[in-house]
C-alpha positions as protocol buffer text, in pm:
chain_id: "A"
residue {
  index: 1
  type: MET
  ca { x: 13587 y: -13253 z: -9055 }
}
residue {
  index: 2
  type: ASN
  ca { x: 13483 y: -12963 z: -8833 }
}
residue {
  index: 3
  type: VAL
  ca { x: 13563 y: -12601 z: -8870 }
}
residue {
  index: 4
  type: ARG
  ca { x: 13522 y: -12338 z: -8561 }
}
residue {
  index: 5
  type: SER
  ca { x: 13661 y: -12038 z: -8429 }
}
residue {
  index: 6
  type: PHE
  ca { x: 13995 y: -12055 z: -8241 }
}
residue {
  index: 7
  type: ARG
  ca { x: 14083 y: -12178 z: -7900 }
}
residue {
  index: 8
  type: LEU
  ca { x: 14390 y: -12053 z: -7704 }
}
residue {
  index: 9
  type: SER
  ca { x: 14434 y: -12419 z: -7671 }
}
residue {
  index: 10
  type: ASP
  ca { x: 14446 y: -12444 z: -8043 }
}
residue {
  index: 11
  type: TYR
  ca { x: 14804 y: -12170 z: -8043 }
}
residue {
  index: 12
  type: MET
  ca { x: 15079 y: -12471 z: -8014 }
}
residue {
  index: 13
  type: PRO
  ca { x: 14914 y: -12728 z: -8301 }
}
residue {
  index: 14
  type: ALA
  ca { x: 14815 y: -12412 z: -8519 }
}
residue {
  index: 15
  type: THR
  ca { x: 15202 y: -12278 z: -8505 }
}
residue {
  index: 16
  type: GLU
  ca { x: 15320 y: -12624 z: -8592 }
}
residue {
  index: 17
  type: LEU
  ca { x: 15063 y: -12664 z: -8909 }
}
residue {
  index: 18
  type: LEU
  ca { x: 15183 y: -12298 z: -9024 }
}
residue {
  index: 19
  type: LYS
  ca { x: 15564 y: -12430 z: -8984 }
}
residue {
  index: 20
  type: ALA
  ca { x: 15475 y: -12745 z: -9219 }
}
residue {
  index: 21
  type: SER
  ca { x: 15244 y: -12533 z: -9473 }
}
residue {
  index: 22
  type: LEU
  ca { x: 15454 y: -12216 z: -9490 }
}
residue {
  index: 23
  type: SER
  ca { x: 15793 y: -12117 z: -9625 }
}
residue {
  index: 24
  type: GLU
  ca { x: 15982 y: -11946 z: -9302 }
}
residue {
  index: 25
  type: GLU
  ca { x: 15955 y: -11610 z: -9375 }
}
residue {
  index: 26
  type: CYS
  ca { x: 15583 y: -11642 z: -9442 }
}
residue {
  index: 27
  type: CYS
  ca { x: 15556 y: -11857 z: -9145 }
}
residue {
  index: 28
  type: GLU
  ca { x: 15695 y: -11544 z: -8936 }
}
residue {
  index: 29
  type: LYS
  ca { x: 15494 y: -11300 z: -9096 }
}
residue {
  index: 30
  type: THR
  ca { x: 15186 y: -11510 z: -9016 }
}
residue {
  index: 31
  type: LEU
  ca { x: 15275 y: -11580 z: -8658 }
}
residue {
  index: 32
  type: ALA
  ca { x: 15275 y: -11177 z: -8540 }
}
residue {
  index: 33
  type: ALA
  ca { x: 14977 y: -11136 z: -8757 }
}
residue {
  index: 34
  type: LEU
  ca { x: 14795 y: -11417 z: -8589 }
}
residue {
  index: 35
  type: ALA
  ca { x: 14900 y: -11280 z: -8263 }
}
residue {
  index: 36
  type: ARG
  ca { x: 14765 y: -10919 z: -8333 }
}
residue {
  index: 37
  type: GLN
  ca { x: 14442 y: -11039 z: -8462 }
}
residue {
  index: 38
  type: LEU
  ca { x: 14396 y: -11263 z: -8148 }
}
residue {
  index: 39
  type: LYS
  ca { x: 14428 y: -10942 z: -7988 }
}
residue {
  index: 40
  type: LEU
  ca { x: 14194 y: -10753 z: -8211 }
}
residue {
  index: 41
  type: GLU
  ca { x: 13946 y: -11036 z: -8246 }
}
residue {
  index: 42
  type: GLY
  ca { x: 13998 y: -11390 z: -8211 }
}
residue {
  index: 43
  type: GLU
  ca { x: 13639 y: -11488 z: -8375 }
}
residue {
  index: 44
  type: LEU
  ca { x: 13833 y: -11419 z: -8681 }
}
residue {
  index: 45
  type: VAL
  ca { x: 14060 y: -11689 z: -8668 }
}
residue {
  index: 46
  type: VAL
  ca { x: 13912 y: -12017 z: -8763 }
}
residue {
  index: 47
  type: VAL
  ca { x: 14066 y: -12390 z: -8778 }
}
residue {
  index: 48
  type: ALA
  ca { x: 13930 y: -12693 z: -8912 }
}
residue {
  index: 49
  type: GLU
  ca { x: 13970 y: -13026 z: -8721 }
}
residue {
  index: 50
  type: LEU
  ca { x: 13963 y: -13388 z: -8790 }
}
residue {
  index: 51
  type: GLU
  ca { x: 13951 y: -13699 z: -8581 }
}
residue {
  index: 52
  type: GLU
  ca { x: 14170 y: -13958 z: -8654 }
}
residue {
  index: 53
  type: ASP
  ca { x: 14201 y: -14271 z: -8420 }
}
residue {
  index: 54
  type: SER
  ca { x: 14040 y: -14103 z: -8114 }
}
residue {
  index: 55
  type: ASP
  ca { x: 14262 y: -13794 z: -8175 }
}
residue {
  index: 56
  type: VAL
  ca { x: 14170 y: -13484 z: -8280 }
}
residue {
  index: 57
  type: LYS
  ca { x: 14412 y: -13303 z: -8512 }
}
residue {
  index: 58
  type: ILE
  ca { x: 14413 y: -12929 z: -8620 }
}
residue {
  index: 59
  type: VAL
  ca { x: 14477 y: -12973 z: -9016 }
}
residue {
  index: 60
  type: GLY
  ca { x: 14357 y: -12607 z: -9129 }
}
residue {
  index: 61
  type: VAL
  ca { x: 14346 y: -12260 z: -9012 }
}
residue {
  index: 62
  type: ALA
  ca { x: 14265 y: -11950 z: -9191 }
}
residue {
  index: 63
  type: ILE
  ca { x: 14337 y: -11604 z: -9064 }
}
residue {
  index: 64
  type: GLY
  ca { x: 14074 y: -11328 z: -9115 }
}
residue {
  index: 65
  type: THR
  ca { x: 14041 y: -10969 z: -9025 }
}
residue {
  index: 66
  type: ILE
  ca { x: 13826 y: -10710 z: -9072 }
}
residue {
  index: 67
  type: ASP
  ca { x: 13967 y: -10329 z: -9155 }
}
residue {
  index: 68
  type: SER
  ca { x: 13781 y: -10000 z: -9261 }
}
residue {
  index: 69
  type: ASN
  ca { x: 13471 y: -10228 z: -9285 }
}
residue {
  index: 70
  type: ASN
  ca { x: 13622 y: -10492 z: -9511 }
}
residue {
  index: 71
  type: GLY
  ca { x: 13663 y: -10834 z: -9451 }
}
residue {
  index: 72
  type: TYR
  ca { x: 13990 y: -10997 z: -9531 }
}
residue {
  index: 73
  type: TYR
  ca { x: 14121 y: -11357 z: -9593 }
}
residue {
  index: 74
  type: TYR
  ca { x: 14473 y: -11257 z: -9453 }
}
residue {
  index: 75
  type: ARG
  ca { x: 14619 y: -11616 z: -9487 }
}
residue {
  index: 76
  type: LEU
  ca { x: 14477 y: -11979 z: -9527 }
}
residue {
  index: 77
  type: ALA
  ca { x: 14682 y: -12255 z: -9436 }
}
residue {
  index: 78
  type: VAL
  ca { x: 14632 y: -12664 z: -9493 }
}
residue {
  index: 79
  type: HIS
  ca { x: 14890 y: -12925 z: -9365 }
}
residue {
  index: 80
  type: PRO
  ca { x: 15056 y: -13065 z: -9674 }
}
residue {
  index: 81
  type: ASP
  ca { x: 14940 y: -13423 z: -9593 }
}
residue {
  index: 82
  type: TYR
  ca { x: 14533 y: -13304 z: -9595 }
}
residue {
  index: 83
  type: ARG
  ca { x: 14526 y: -13092 z: -9915 }
}
residue {
  index: 84
  type: SER
  ca { x: 14287 y: -13151 z: -10180 }
}
residue {
  index: 85
  type: GLN
  ca { x: 14007 y: -13227 z: -9936 }
}
residue {
  index: 86
  type: GLY
  ca { x: 13787 y: -12957 z: -9917 }
}
residue {
  index: 87
  type: ILE
  ca { x: 13935 y: -12798 z: -9601 }
}
residue {
  index: 88
  type: GLY
  ca { x: 14073 y: -12491 z: -9754 }
}
residue {
  index: 89
  type: LYS
  ca { x: 13710 y: -12423 z: -9889 }
}
residue {
  index: 90
  type: ALA
  ca { x: 13565 y: -12515 z: -9550 }
}
residue {
  index: 91
  type: LEU
  ca { x: 13783 y: -12272 z: -9393 }
}
residue {
  index: 92
  type: VAL
  ca { x: 13676 y: -12004 z: -9653 }
}
residue {
  index: 93
  type: GLN
  ca { x: 13304 y: -12067 z: -9610 }
}
residue {
  index: 94
  type: LYS
  ca { x: 13336 y: -12071 z: -9213 }
}
residue {
  index: 95
  type: LEU
  ca { x: 13504 y: -11685 z: -9247 }
}
residue {
  index: 96
  type: GLU
  ca { x: 13270 y: -11567 z: -9522 }
}
residue {
  index: 97
  type: GLN
  ca { x: 12981 y: -11661 z: -9277 }
}
residue {
  index: 98
  type: LYS
  ca { x: 13133 y: -11435 z: -8996 }
}
residue {
  index: 99
  type: PHE
  ca { x: 13229 y: -11153 z: -9235 }
}
residue {
  index: 100
  type: GLN
  ca { x: 12839 y: -11157 z: -9363 }
}
residue {
  index: 101
  type: GLN
  ca { x: 12725 y: -11197 z: -8975 }
}
residue {
  index: 102
  type: ARG
  ca { x: 12928 y: -10858 z: -8921 }
}
residue {
  index: 103
  type: GLN
  ca { x: 12766 y: -10679 z: -9247 }
}
residue {
  index: 104
  type: VAL
  ca { x: 13109 y: -10613 z: -9385 }
}
residue {
  index: 105
  type: LYS
  ca { x: 13126 y: -10410 z: -9710 }
}
residue {
  index: 106
  type: ASN
  ca { x: 13346 y: -10627 z: -9926 }
}
residue {
  index: 107
  type: ILE
  ca { x: 13506 y: -10933 z: -9856 }
}
residue {
  index: 108
  type: MET
  ca { x: 13860 y: -10929 z: -9999 }
}
residue {
  index: 109
  type: ILE
  ca { x: 14204 y: -11136 z: -10050 }
}
residue {
  index: 110
  type: ALA
  ca { x: 14494 y: -10984 z: -9898 }
}
residue {
  index: 111
  type: ALA
  ca { x: 14767 y: -11102 z: -10107 }
}
residue {
  index: 112
  type: ASP
  ca { x: 15146 y: -11071 z: -10079 }
}
residue {
  index: 113
  type: GLU
  ca { x: 15416 y: -11244 z: -10243 }
}
residue {
  index: 114
  type: HIS
  ca { x: 15310 y: -11579 z: -10015 }
}
residue {
  index: 115
  type: THR
  ca { x: 14955 y: -11583 z: -10145 }
}
residue {
  index: 116
  type: GLU
  ca { x: 14999 y: -11531 z: -10555 }
}
residue {
  index: 117
  type: VAL
  ca { x: 14992 y: -11859 z: -10576 }
}
residue {
  index: 118
  type: VAL
  ca { x: 14640 y: -11919 z: -10428 }
}
residue {
  index: 119
  type: LEU
  ca { x: 14484 y: -11676 z: -10624 }
}
residue {
  index: 120
  type: PRO
  ca { x: 14371 y: -11919 z: -10897 }
}
residue {
  index: 121
  type: TRP
  ca { x: 14216 y: -12129 z: -10640 }
}
residue {
  index: 122
  type: PHE
  ca { x: 14031 y: -11828 z: -10456 }
}
residue {
  index: 123
  type: GLU
  ca { x: 13906 y: -11739 z: -10800 }
}
residue {
  index: 124
  type: GLN
  ca { x: 13750 y: -12069 z: -10840 }
}
residue {
  index: 125
  type: LEU
  ca { x: 13537 y: -11977 z: -10547 }
}
residue {
  index: 126
  type: GLY
  ca { x: 13402 y: -11687 z: -10694 }
}
residue {
  index: 127
  type: TYR
  ca { x: 13680 y: -11440 z: -10607 }
}
residue {
  index: 128
  type: GLY
  ca { x: 13814 y: -11236 z: -10886 }
}
residue {
  index: 129
  type: ALA
  ca { x: 14080 y: -10973 z: -10939 }
}
residue {
  index: 130
  type: GLN
  ca { x: 13851 y: -10709 z: -10790 }
}
residue {
  index: 131
  type: HIS
  ca { x: 13852 y: -10882 z: -10459 }
}
residue {
  index: 132
  type: VAL
  ca { x: 14227 y: -10855 z: -10438 }
}
residue {
  index: 133
  type: LEU
  ca { x: 14411 y: -10622 z: -10216 }
}
residue {
  index: 134
  type: ARG
  ca { x: 14781 y: -10631 z: -10275 }
}
residue {
  index: 135
  type: SER
  ca { x: 14899 y: -10344 z: -10049 }
}
residue {
  index: 136
  type: LEU
  ca { x: 14888 y: -10535 z: -9720 }
}
residue {
  index: 137
  type: LYS
  ca { x: 15034 y: -10181 z: -9560 }
}
residue {
  index: 138
  type: LYS
  ca { x: 14707 y: -10064 z: -9454 }
}
residue {
  index: 139
  type: LEU
  ca { x: 14586 y: -10368 z: -9254 }
}
residue {
  index: 140
  type: ARG
  ca { x: 14625 y: -10336 z: -8892 }
}
residue {
  index: 141
  type: ILE
  ca { x: 14726 y: -10700 z: -8863 }
}
residue {
  index: 142
  type: VAL
  ca { x: 15026 y: -10645 z: -9041 }
}
residue {
  index: 143
  type: THR
  ca { x: 15162 y: -10320 z: -8946 }
}
residue {
  index: 144
  type: GLY
  ca { x: 15078 y: -10356 z: -8559 }
}
């Protein structure tokens, strides 16, 4: 598996992955935030790719953002066929490195009704309640 920064050529495969991984409402919000984040700083969008039968396939996407000197995991999506294989963890680790390189004050999880289900998973990675932001209206990638 290779985890790397998003490239323009990833847009269509990443969109298809988000559609396969998220509810319709969540996907719509996520695509809007993805577009805003790519305008702000595309380096904070990362993808996980696997090579299968000489074909490279995007199997995970993580959207991060920096706002008020805090780094936020906005959305994490792993294709349903590839879950529980460490892909999500690798995406989080890559974004965490990028946040640390930018010397953010805190690393937080941007939580909404769509991410509540993954909060226990983030907790296993060491992110507790103090790392959760539930008021996303403050984030530029949400409000535009």
